[in-house]
Tab-separated table of C-alpha atoms in Angstrom:
chain	number	residue	atom	x	y	z
A	1	MET	CA	-29.682	-49.186	53.135
A	2	LYS	CA	-29.365	-46.912	49.587
A	3	VAL	CA	-28.301	-43.503	50.797
A	4	ILE	CA	-28.214	-40.764	47.990
A	5	VAL	CA	-25.523	-37.608	48.459
A	6	VAL	CA	-26.268	-34.210	46.410
A	7	GLY	CA	-23.244	-32.657	45.293
A	8	SER	CA	-19.945	-33.529	43.117
A	9	GLY	CA	-16.880	-32.106	45.139
A	10	GLY	CA	-14.921	-33.041	47.538
A	11	ARG	CA	-16.585	-32.826	50.725
A	12	GLU	CA	-18.829	-34.753	48.643
A	13	HIS	CA	-16.515	-37.650	48.056
A	14	THR	CA	-15.686	-37.226	52.261
A	15	ILE	CA	-19.284	-38.045	53.144
A	16	ALA	CA	-19.533	-40.808	50.289
A	17	TRP	CA	-16.460	-42.315	51.118
A	18	LYS	CA	-17.600	-41.900	55.217
A	19	LEU	CA	-20.825	-43.717	54.873
A	20	ALA	CA	-19.727	-46.271	52.586
A	21	GLN	CA	-18.091	-47.222	55.454
A	22	SER	CA	-20.861	-48.065	57.499
A	23	SER	CA	-22.278	-51.842	57.866
A	24	SER	CA	-25.777	-50.952	57.756
A	25	VAL	CA	-25.162	-48.924	54.513
A	26	GLU	CA	-25.608	-51.497	51.117
A	27	GLU	CA	-25.047	-48.546	48.823
A	28	VAL	CA	-24.144	-44.817	48.086
A	29	ILE	CA	-25.751	-42.669	45.191
A	30	CYS	CA	-24.218	-39.794	44.321
A	31	VAL	CA	-25.988	-36.954	42.663
A	32	PRO	CA	-24.315	-36.049	40.467
A	33	GLY	CA	-21.096	-37.327	41.913
A	34	ASN	CA	-17.244	-36.357	40.560
A	35	GLY	CA	-14.333	-39.024	39.691
A	36	GLY	CA	-13.922	-39.837	43.332
A	37	THR	CA	-17.673	-41.464	43.611
A	38	ALA	CA	-17.187	-42.688	40.811
A	39	ASN	CA	-14.374	-45.300	41.345
A	40	GLU	CA	-15.070	-45.635	45.051
A	41	ASN	CA	-16.592	-48.857	47.100
A	42	LYS	CA	-20.024	-49.041	47.568
A	43	CYS	CA	-21.032	-45.735	45.616
A	44	ARG	CA	-22.647	-45.243	42.402
A	45	ASN	CA	-22.780	-41.751	40.216
A	46	ILE	CA	-26.106	-40.904	38.759
A	47	VAL	CA	-26.171	-37.917	36.539
A	48	PRO	CA	-29.646	-36.528	37.102
A	49	GLY	CA	-30.618	-35.591	33.671
A	50	ASP	CA	-34.725	-34.405	33.143
A	51	LYS	CA	-35.546	-35.629	37.284
A	52	THR	CA	-34.902	-34.382	40.482
A	53	PRO	CA	-32.644	-35.504	43.104
A	54	ALA	CA	-35.693	-36.525	45.457
A	55	GLU	CA	-37.595	-38.290	42.424
A	56	ILE	CA	-34.252	-40.085	42.369
A	57	ALA	CA	-33.802	-41.052	45.702
A	58	LYS	CA	-37.314	-42.421	45.935
A	59	GLN	CA	-36.758	-44.509	42.496
A	60	GLU	CA	-33.143	-46.015	44.158
A	61	GLY	CA	-35.180	-46.500	47.140
A	62	CYS	CA	-33.333	-44.253	49.267
A	63	THR	CA	-33.335	-44.581	53.035
A	64	PHE	CA	-32.366	-40.844	53.775
A	65	ALA	CA	-30.490	-37.608	51.802
A	66	VAL	CA	-27.221	-35.476	52.911
A	67	ILE	CA	-27.020	-32.333	50.604
A	68	GLY	CA	-23.191	-31.098	50.379
A	69	PRO	CA	-23.425	-28.055	48.585
A	70	GLU	CA	-25.038	-24.581	50.154
A	71	ASP	CA	-26.725	-23.408	46.966
A	72	PRO	CA	-29.511	-26.438	47.003
A	73	LEU	CA	-30.284	-26.076	50.469
A	74	ALA	CA	-30.531	-22.417	50.060
A	75	ALA	CA	-33.052	-23.257	46.942
A	76	GLY	CA	-34.535	-25.249	49.479
A	77	ILE	CA	-34.143	-28.741	47.913
A	78	ALA	CA	-34.469	-29.981	52.197
A	79	ASP	CA	-37.829	-29.025	51.816
A	80	GLN	CA	-38.210	-30.664	48.333
A	81	PHE	CA	-36.789	-34.265	49.978
A	82	TRP	CA	-39.309	-34.120	53.024
A	83	GLU	CA	-42.132	-33.310	51.161
A	84	ALA	CA	-41.356	-36.370	49.159
A	85	GLY	CA	-40.766	-38.530	52.461
A	86	ILE	CA	-37.393	-38.688	52.570
A	87	PRO	CA	-35.570	-37.899	55.645
A	88	CYS	CA	-32.911	-34.973	54.517
A	89	VAL	CA	-29.320	-33.915	56.380
A	90	GLY	CA	-29.225	-30.100	55.415
A	91	PRO	CA	-31.819	-27.735	56.937
A	92	LYS	CA	-34.939	-26.689	55.554
A	93	LYS	CA	-34.286	-23.532	52.926
A	94	ALA	CA	-35.305	-21.167	56.207
A	95	GLY	CA	-32.320	-22.186	58.075
A	96	ALA	CA	-29.933	-22.173	54.901
A	97	GLN	CA	-30.400	-18.485	54.788
A	98	LEU	CA	-28.374	-18.103	57.601
A	99	GLU	CA	-25.185	-18.327	54.966
A	100	ALA	CA	-27.252	-17.384	51.499
A	101	SER	CA	-27.418	-13.595	53.399
A	102	LYS	CA	-24.617	-11.931	55.256
A	103	ASP	CA	-27.032	-9.020	56.091
A	104	LEU	CA	-29.632	-12.129	57.719
A	105	ALA	CA	-26.887	-13.882	59.219
A	106	LYS	CA	-25.320	-10.421	61.067
A	107	GLU	CA	-28.912	-9.732	62.735
A	108	PHE	CA	-29.000	-13.125	63.914
A	109	MET	CA	-25.827	-13.267	65.372
A	110	GLN	CA	-27.012	-9.437	66.631
A	111	LYS	CA	-30.261	-10.325	67.576
A	112	TYR	CA	-28.964	-13.499	69.843
A	113	GLY	CA	-25.950	-12.293	70.990
A	114	VAL	CA	-23.460	-14.111	69.537
A	115	ALA	CA	-19.906	-12.808	69.204
A	116	CYS	CA	-18.975	-11.136	66.197
A	117	PRO	CA	-17.409	-8.166	64.172
A	118	ALA	CA	-19.528	-4.939	64.075
A	119	SER	CA	-20.600	-4.423	60.736
A	120	LYS	CA	-22.956	-2.583	58.484
A	121	THR	CA	-24.775	-3.261	55.482
A	122	PHE	CA	-25.321	-1.390	52.356
A	123	THR	CA	-27.624	-1.105	49.105
A	124	ASP	CA	-25.910	2.322	47.754
A	125	GLU	CA	-22.982	2.105	46.374
A	126	LYS	CA	-21.960	6.015	47.427
A	127	ALA	CA	-22.998	5.108	51.135
A	128	ALA	CA	-20.797	2.219	51.010
A	129	HIS	CA	-17.846	4.458	49.734
A	130	ASP	CA	-18.565	6.797	52.174
A	131	TYR	CA	-18.260	4.639	55.467
A	132	VAL	CA	-15.179	3.328	54.011
A	133	ASP	CA	-13.706	6.379	54.034
A	134	GLN	CA	-15.016	7.463	57.233
A	135	HIS	CA	-13.843	3.953	59.075
A	136	GLY	CA	-10.354	3.626	57.633
A	137	ALA	CA	-9.157	0.053	56.867
A	138	PRO	CA	-8.012	-2.364	56.643
A	139	ILE	CA	-11.852	-3.382	56.811
A	140	VAL	CA	-13.508	-6.281	55.427
A	141	ILE	CA	-16.169	-6.317	51.821
A	142	LYS	CA	-18.811	-8.648	51.931
A	143	ALA	CA	-20.916	-9.811	48.759
A	144	ASP	CA	-24.649	-10.473	50.747
A	145	GLY	CA	-25.283	-13.410	48.833
A	146	LEU	CA	-23.701	-16.700	48.010
A	147	ALA	CA	-20.675	-16.242	45.610
A	148	ALA	CA	-19.008	-19.195	45.670
A	149	GLY	CA	-16.252	-18.362	47.475
A	150	LYS	CA	-15.857	-15.172	45.442
A	151	GLY	CA	-17.499	-12.656	47.564
A	152	VAL	CA	-15.367	-11.372	50.221
A	153	VAL	CA	-12.267	-9.286	50.214
A	154	VAL	CA	-10.257	-7.914	52.885
A	155	ALA	CA	-8.893	-5.077	52.143
A	156	ALA	CA	-5.523	-3.697	53.720
A	157	THR	CA	-6.167	-0.087	52.565
A	158	ILE	CA	-9.455	2.233	51.896
A	159	GLN	CA	-8.302	2.829	48.405
A	160	GLY	CA	-8.933	-1.383	48.193
A	161	ALA	CA	-11.839	-1.669	49.897
A	162	HIS	CA	-13.245	1.402	47.289
A	163	GLU	CA	-12.313	-1.021	44.253
A	164	ALA	CA	-13.576	-4.191	46.034
A	165	ILE	CA	-16.763	-1.895	46.583
A	166	LYS	CA	-17.141	-0.886	42.654
A	167	ASP	CA	-16.192	-4.870	41.826
A	168	ILE	CA	-19.242	-6.397	44.194
A	169	MET	CA	-21.382	-3.981	43.727
A	170	THR	CA	-21.007	-2.420	39.869
A	171	SER	CA	-18.919	-4.996	37.832
A	172	GLY	CA	-21.685	-8.137	38.236
A	173	ARG	CA	-18.712	-10.325	38.671
A	174	VAL	CA	-20.433	-12.017	41.660
A	175	GLY	CA	-24.172	-11.446	40.012
A	176	GLU	CA	-27.454	-10.684	42.266
A	177	ALA	CA	-25.062	-11.767	45.177
A	178	GLY	CA	-23.533	-8.540	44.874
A	179	LYS	CA	-26.143	-6.177	45.025
A	180	LYS	CA	-25.804	-5.471	48.818
A	181	LEU	CA	-22.682	-5.281	50.822
A	182	VAL	CA	-21.732	-6.296	54.537
A	183	ILE	CA	-19.214	-4.250	55.875
A	184	GLU	CA	-17.600	-5.095	58.989
A	185	ASP	CA	-14.443	-4.761	60.937
A	186	TYR	CA	-10.986	-6.696	60.318
A	187	LEU	CA	-10.169	-9.215	62.977
A	188	GLU	CA	-6.802	-9.923	63.456
A	189	GLY	CA	-5.274	-13.317	64.820
A	190	VAL	CA	-5.652	-17.074	63.399
A	191	GLU	CA	-8.867	-18.370	62.071
A	192	ILE	CA	-10.116	-21.928	63.065
A	193	SER	CA	-12.963	-23.921	61.327
A	194	VAL	CA	-15.495	-25.499	63.938
A	195	LEU	CA	-18.013	-27.769	62.332
A	196	ALA	CA	-20.941	-29.720	64.163
A	197	ALA	CA	-23.651	-31.675	63.675
A	198	VAL	CA	-27.374	-29.735	64.376
A	199	SER	CA	-30.069	-31.688	65.117
A	200	VAL	CA	-32.925	-28.573	65.662
A	201	THR	CA	-36.730	-29.035	65.420
A	202	GLU	CA	-39.784	-27.118	67.437
A	203	GLU	CA	-40.961	-30.942	68.273
A	204	PHE	CA	-37.190	-31.648	69.254
A	205	THR	CA	-37.373	-28.182	71.244
A	206	LYS	CA	-40.353	-28.884	73.108
A	207	ALA	CA	-38.643	-31.681	73.687
A	208	GLY	CA	-35.486	-30.716	75.542
A	209	LYS	CA	-33.707	-32.973	72.589
A	210	SER	CA	-32.825	-29.889	69.888
A	211	THR	CA	-28.737	-29.076	70.428
A	212	ILE	CA	-25.584	-28.759	68.453
A	213	ILE	CA	-22.546	-30.966	68.838
A	214	PRO	CA	-19.203	-29.868	66.979
A	215	PHE	CA	-16.654	-31.394	65.729
A	216	LEU	CA	-12.958	-31.445	66.392
A	217	PRO	CA	-11.465	-27.899	65.467
A	218	ALA	CA	-9.777	-27.391	61.635
A	219	ARG	CA	-8.016	-24.595	60.399
A	220	ASP	CA	-8.109	-23.989	56.426
A	221	HIS	CA	-5.392	-22.250	54.920
A	222	LYS	CA	-7.116	-20.146	52.260
A	223	ARG	CA	-4.290	-17.748	50.639
A	224	LEU	CA	-2.898	-19.287	47.478
A	225	CYS	CA	0.801	-19.063	48.787
A	226	ASP	CA	3.168	-20.169	51.319
A	227	GLY	CA	3.291	-18.136	54.252
A	228	ALA	CA	-0.447	-17.044	53.733
A	229	GLN	CA	0.131	-14.688	50.317
A	230	GLY	CA	-1.379	-14.452	47.535
A	231	PRO	CA	-5.002	-14.142	46.698
A	232	ASN	CA	-8.193	-15.729	49.197
A	233	THR	CA	-9.069	-18.783	47.671
A	234	GLY	CA	-11.637	-21.579	47.708
A	235	GLY	CA	-8.849	-23.637	50.641
A	236	MET	CA	-5.550	-24.565	50.080
A	237	GLY	CA	-5.819	-27.401	53.027
A	238	ALA	CA	-6.466	-28.732	56.202
A	239	VAL	CA	-5.074	-29.915	59.304
A	240	THR	CA	-7.207	-30.796	62.774
A	241	PRO	CA	-6.784	-31.351	65.738
A	242	LEU	CA	-5.147	-28.106	66.806
A	243	ASP	CA	-2.365	-27.364	69.462
A	244	ASP	CA	-3.030	-24.320	69.667
A	245	VAL	CA	-7.014	-24.964	70.248
A	246	THR	CA	-7.290	-25.197	74.003
A	247	PRO	CA	-9.721	-26.577	75.818
A	248	GLU	CA	-10.147	-22.891	77.257
A	249	ILE	CA	-10.766	-21.523	74.115
A	250	MET	CA	-13.446	-24.474	73.186
A	251	GLU	CA	-15.241	-23.626	76.068
A	252	GLN	CA	-15.369	-20.013	75.469
A	253	PHE	CA	-16.814	-20.651	71.985
A	254	LYS	CA	-19.064	-22.377	72.907
A	255	LYS	CA	-20.409	-19.843	75.447
A	256	ASP	CA	-19.932	-16.661	73.109
A	257	ILE	CA	-20.886	-18.371	69.880
A	258	LEU	CA	-22.359	-21.621	69.787
A	259	GLU	CA	-24.613	-21.687	72.541
A	260	PRO	CA	-26.110	-18.315	70.991
A	261	THR	CA	-26.940	-19.862	67.950
A	262	LEU	CA	-28.522	-22.612	68.918
A	263	LYS	CA	-30.984	-20.656	71.181
A	264	GLY	CA	-31.561	-18.165	67.811
A	265	LEU	CA	-32.236	-21.219	65.848
A	266	GLU	CA	-35.099	-22.882	68.730
A	267	ALA	CA	-35.935	-19.556	69.291
A	268	GLU	CA	-36.841	-18.710	64.911
A	269	LYS	CA	-38.178	-21.957	65.125
A	270	TYR	CA	-36.357	-23.214	62.349
A	271	ASP	CA	-36.702	-26.769	60.683
A	272	TYR	CA	-32.758	-27.075	60.436
A	273	ARG	CA	-31.355	-30.633	60.364
A	274	GLY	CA	-27.885	-30.692	59.014
A	275	PHE	CA	-24.242	-29.800	59.729
A	276	ILE	CA	-23.278	-25.622	60.838
A	277	PHE	CA	-19.800	-24.323	59.593
A	278	PHE	CA	-18.553	-21.719	62.099
A	279	GLY	CA	-15.839	-19.256	60.871
A	280	VAL	CA	-14.213	-18.455	64.311
A	281	MET	CA	-11.425	-16.203	64.401
A	282	LEU	CA	-9.277	-16.022	67.537
A	283	THR	CA	-8.557	-13.014	68.751
A	284	LYS	CA	-7.010	-11.317	71.940
A	285	ASP	CA	-10.686	-10.867	73.199
A	286	GLY	CA	-11.542	-14.289	72.398
A	287	PRO	CA	-13.171	-15.981	69.844
A	288	LYS	CA	-15.504	-13.884	67.757
A	289	LEU	CA	-17.840	-15.635	64.458
A	290	LEU	CA	-17.136	-14.540	61.044
A	291	GLU	CA	-19.689	-16.804	59.156
A	292	TYR	CA	-22.350	-19.241	59.486
A	293	ASN	CA	-22.068	-21.997	56.362
A	294	VAL	CA	-24.883	-23.867	56.403
A	295	ARG	CA	-23.307	-27.230	55.378
A	296	LEU	CA	-19.693	-29.047	56.238
A	297	GLY	CA	-16.690	-26.927	54.650
A	298	ASP	CA	-14.547	-28.064	52.128
A	299	PRO	CA	-11.573	-28.612	52.571
A	300	GLU	CA	-11.836	-29.299	56.404
A	301	THR	CA	-14.202	-32.292	56.082
A	302	GLN	CA	-11.523	-34.330	54.242
A	303	VAL	CA	-9.644	-34.144	57.308
A	304	VAL	CA	-12.397	-34.222	60.234
A	305	LEU	CA	-13.977	-37.013	58.879
A	306	PRO	CA	-11.118	-39.095	58.784
A	307	MET	CA	-10.824	-38.547	62.608
A	308	MET	CA	-14.185	-39.818	63.094
A	309	ASP	CA	-14.499	-43.058	65.211
A	310	PHE	CA	-17.900	-43.546	64.952
A	311	ASP	CA	-20.834	-45.024	62.498
A	312	PHE	CA	-21.501	-41.766	60.174
A	313	ALA	CA	-24.253	-42.876	59.184
A	314	ASP	CA	-25.732	-44.019	62.970
A	315	MET	CA	-24.704	-39.930	63.228
A	316	CYS	CA	-27.003	-39.138	60.221
A	317	LYS	CA	-29.964	-40.805	61.735
A	318	ALA	CA	-29.292	-39.654	64.941
A	319	ILE	CA	-29.752	-36.313	63.771
A	320	ILE	CA	-32.946	-37.160	61.724
A	321	ASP	CA	-34.956	-38.504	64.503
A	322	GLY	CA	-33.753	-36.402	67.458
A	323	THR	CA	-31.330	-38.322	69.522
A	324	LEU	CA	-28.049	-36.529	68.649
A	325	LYS	CA	-27.723	-35.481	72.025
A	326	ASP	CA	-27.511	-38.823	73.179
A	327	PHE	CA	-25.129	-40.547	70.464
A	328	ASN	CA	-21.718	-41.223	71.765
A	329	PHE	CA	-18.881	-39.464	69.946
A	330	ASN	CA	-15.595	-40.691	69.566
A	331	TRP	CA	-12.342	-39.585	67.852
A	332	LYS	CA	-9.324	-41.049	66.404
A	333	LYS	CA	-6.104	-40.522	68.910
A	334	GLY	CA	-3.770	-38.282	66.224
A	335	TYR	CA	-3.591	-35.643	63.588
A	336	ALA	CA	-5.193	-35.278	60.132
A	337	VAL	CA	-3.344	-33.817	57.289
A	338	ALA	CA	-4.243	-32.785	53.578
A	339	PRO	CA	-3.134	-30.247	51.206
A	340	VAL	CA	-4.679	-29.677	48.109
A	341	ALA	CA	-3.648	-29.525	44.696
A	342	VAL	CA	-5.317	-27.005	42.415
A	343	SER	CA	-4.813	-26.241	38.721
A	344	GLY	CA	-2.243	-23.533	37.475
A	345	GLY	CA	-3.707	-20.234	37.022
A	346	TYR	CA	-6.236	-20.812	39.756
A	347	PRO	CA	-8.551	-18.820	41.767
A	348	ASN	CA	-8.193	-16.929	38.231
A	349	ALA	CA	-9.086	-18.744	34.821
A	350	TYR	CA	-7.550	-21.694	34.628
A	351	LYS	CA	-7.705	-25.279	31.854
A	352	LYS	CA	-9.311	-28.317	32.402
A	353	GLY	CA	-9.376	-31.941	31.124
A	354	ILE	CA	-5.938	-32.034	32.121
A	355	VAL	CA	-4.925	-36.003	32.309
A	356	ILE	CA	-4.229	-36.754	36.035
A	357	SER	CA	-1.559	-39.455	37.086
A	358	ILE	CA	-1.564	-41.427	40.175
A	359	ALA	CA	1.861	-43.590	41.141
A	360	PRO	CA	0.133	-47.065	42.182
A	361	GLU	CA	2.429	-46.597	45.268
A	362	ALA	CA	-0.013	-44.185	46.244
A	363	LYS	CA	-2.651	-47.062	46.907
A	364	ASN	CA	-0.339	-49.147	49.385
A	365	MET	CA	0.470	-45.886	52.014
A	366	VAL	CA	-1.077	-46.559	54.859
A	367	GLY	CA	-3.409	-43.872	56.613
A	368	THR	CA	-4.128	-41.853	53.357
A	369	LYS	CA	-6.616	-41.359	50.972
A	370	ILE	CA	-6.893	-39.396	47.962
A	371	PHE	CA	-10.162	-37.051	47.827
A	372	ILE	CA	-11.178	-35.827	44.445
A	373	ALA	CA	-13.048	-32.962	44.044
A	374	GLY	CA	-12.328	-31.007	40.652
A	375	ALA	CA	-11.909	-34.101	39.034
A	376	ILE	CA	-13.861	-35.918	35.830
A	377	GLU	CA	-13.170	-39.755	34.386
A	378	ASP	CA	-12.432	-39.644	30.730
A	379	ARG	CA	-15.198	-41.232	29.421
A	380	ARG	CA	-13.079	-41.040	26.281
A	381	THR	CA	-10.481	-43.584	27.068
A	382	SER	CA	-10.267	-46.016	29.547
A	383	ASN	CA	-6.471	-48.332	31.739
A	384	SER	CA	-7.200	-51.254	29.711
A	385	ALA	CA	-4.909	-52.995	32.348
A	386	SER	CA	-8.125	-52.086	35.032
A	387	GLY	CA	-11.239	-50.926	32.716
A	388	ASN	CA	-11.033	-47.610	34.714
A	389	HIS	CA	-11.507	-44.389	32.960
A	390	PRO	CA	-8.750	-42.161	33.743
A	391	LEU	CA	-9.138	-38.679	35.993
A	392	ILE	CA	-8.727	-35.575	34.054
A	393	THR	CA	-9.291	-32.185	35.933
A	394	SER	CA	-12.557	-30.485	36.023
A	395	GLY	CA	-12.186	-27.598	38.194
A	396	GLY	CA	-10.171	-24.849	40.394
A	397	ARG	CA	-9.430	-27.343	43.068
A	398	VAL	CA	-8.730	-30.680	42.152
A	399	LEU	CA	-8.091	-32.838	44.822
A	400	ALA	CA	-6.800	-32.994	48.116
A	401	ALA	CA	-3.831	-35.983	49.756
A	402	CYS	CA	-5.576	-36.225	53.287
A	403	ALA	CA	-3.111	-38.516	55.703
A	404	THR	CA	-3.770	-39.288	59.224
A	405	ALA	CA	-0.915	-40.847	61.605
A	406	GLU	CA	-0.576	-40.480	65.695
A	407	THR	CA	1.927	-37.845	65.031
A	408	PHE	CA	1.347	-34.108	63.374
A	409	ASP	CA	5.008	-34.358	61.685
A	410	GLN	CA	3.939	-38.483	60.590
A	411	ALA	CA	0.776	-37.024	58.964
A	412	TRP	CA	2.145	-33.829	57.420
A	413	ASN	CA	4.607	-36.016	55.733
A	414	ASN	CA	2.771	-38.743	54.803
A	415	ALA	CA	-0.058	-36.268	53.050
A	416	TYR	CA	3.513	-34.759	51.088
A	417	GLN	CA	4.574	-38.267	49.870
A	418	LEU	CA	0.811	-38.895	48.580
A	419	MET	CA	0.770	-35.076	46.707
A	420	LYS	CA	4.286	-36.662	45.114
A	421	CYS	CA	2.483	-39.976	44.086
A	422	ILE	CA	0.145	-37.405	41.661
A	423	ARG	CA	0.961	-35.643	38.679
A	424	PHE	CA	-0.840	-33.432	36.166
A	425	ASN	CA	0.075	-30.244	33.945
A	426	GLY	CA	0.339	-26.799	35.986
A	427	MET	CA	-0.461	-28.519	39.494
A	428	PHE	CA	0.116	-26.414	42.192
A	429	TYR	CA	0.370	-26.908	46.268
A	430	ARG	CA	0.884	-25.387	49.238
A	431	LYS	CA	3.894	-27.153	50.713
A	432	ASP	CA	3.239	-25.329	54.633
A	433	ILE	CA	-0.044	-27.037	55.152
A	434	GLY	CA	-0.190	-26.895	59.236
A	435	LEU	CA	2.692	-25.270	59.797
A	436	PRO	CA	3.214	-22.520	62.294
A	437	GLY	CA	1.723	-19.355	60.793
A	438	ALA	CA	0.658	-20.542	57.647
A	439	ALA	CA	-2.873	-19.617	58.428
A	440	GLU	CA	-2.313	-16.075	60.165
A	441	SER	CA	-4.583	-12.858	59.027
A	442	GLY	CA	-1.898	-10.753	61.073
A	443	LYS	CA	-1.486	-7.208	60.481
A	444	LEU	CA	-2.175	-5.727	56.999
């Protein structure tokens, strides 16, 4: 069968790579894909042009679709696929608003008893400033809508909070996403990401088949610099599993966060067949939900999927047809570590079109994989020996160097050895992904 993957980042490269490993998958159509999927086994990029992804899927005879990013999900792309007769892994538009509106997500959490930090929502800038003055700092300021990872500010001081409110609501930096603000309590602790498969429809619920199955817990490292310093980013690297996340913590997560979420999805009668990302803070009072994402996380996907010891395409089919409860989830023993290489200047202004060099020995390193995010093929030139086009940077987060191994130390060393095989002007990466203290929020 053929499968279509929509998106162009590191998450989508990883999804396409994992789907291609299935013996039942003949070809993965990537729309539009990137420089990684262009050269991936059994994968082919198609630039949509004047055709919609659903039209391309019908033309190519695809069996089902997997949607990577949140923007098209929030706009209703899953609905379009189903209307075209193509089953889709990704929630329909109504369920996707759990990420598209932080205000709606907080209402949902409170309505169904999901453990989360206290918050208030504002459409009036003066009222938001007044609240900050009364509440004090540290405090978290969030744009209500989708802002490509640039809509959240953790303000250490009242002055910083006021500046964040102005920046989001009046500067226009995040556009319409900043017309409404959610201001929430700052939680001290260490953050984890729990990605999960979701299979919920009204029919499945009536038949007792609706379910959410969590994957291995992972940890993203949001700050730009070592020791969790510097500005927030879209993610500087990830690790899974996590030695500090005990079975007891996961049980509490299920009881206080996952099960109430499932109850809410069922009660709202969402058609939610896809993935959910729980951004969780482990506090002294237990796990608290910071946010929902309605898709797989990036760069967490780049460590979680390599640890899957099951057929990803079969799991996608189980999500679609309501048999997820009976699906057999097996996980490889060991660890996965993936530092991310970014363009110089990121998360602020950075140059594009810089040639990426990958040493030949990278291909011979066992248990490693480079997942491309912000890089495309340079069609102006080609490698005369292979006929392939060299890669050039096209985004801030360029790639992840992933390694899996039986021990954390081995995975960590191999990931950084792989990173040393990669070069491009201005390249920057953290040197402490997965190490103690590398992702703690700490005191501000």
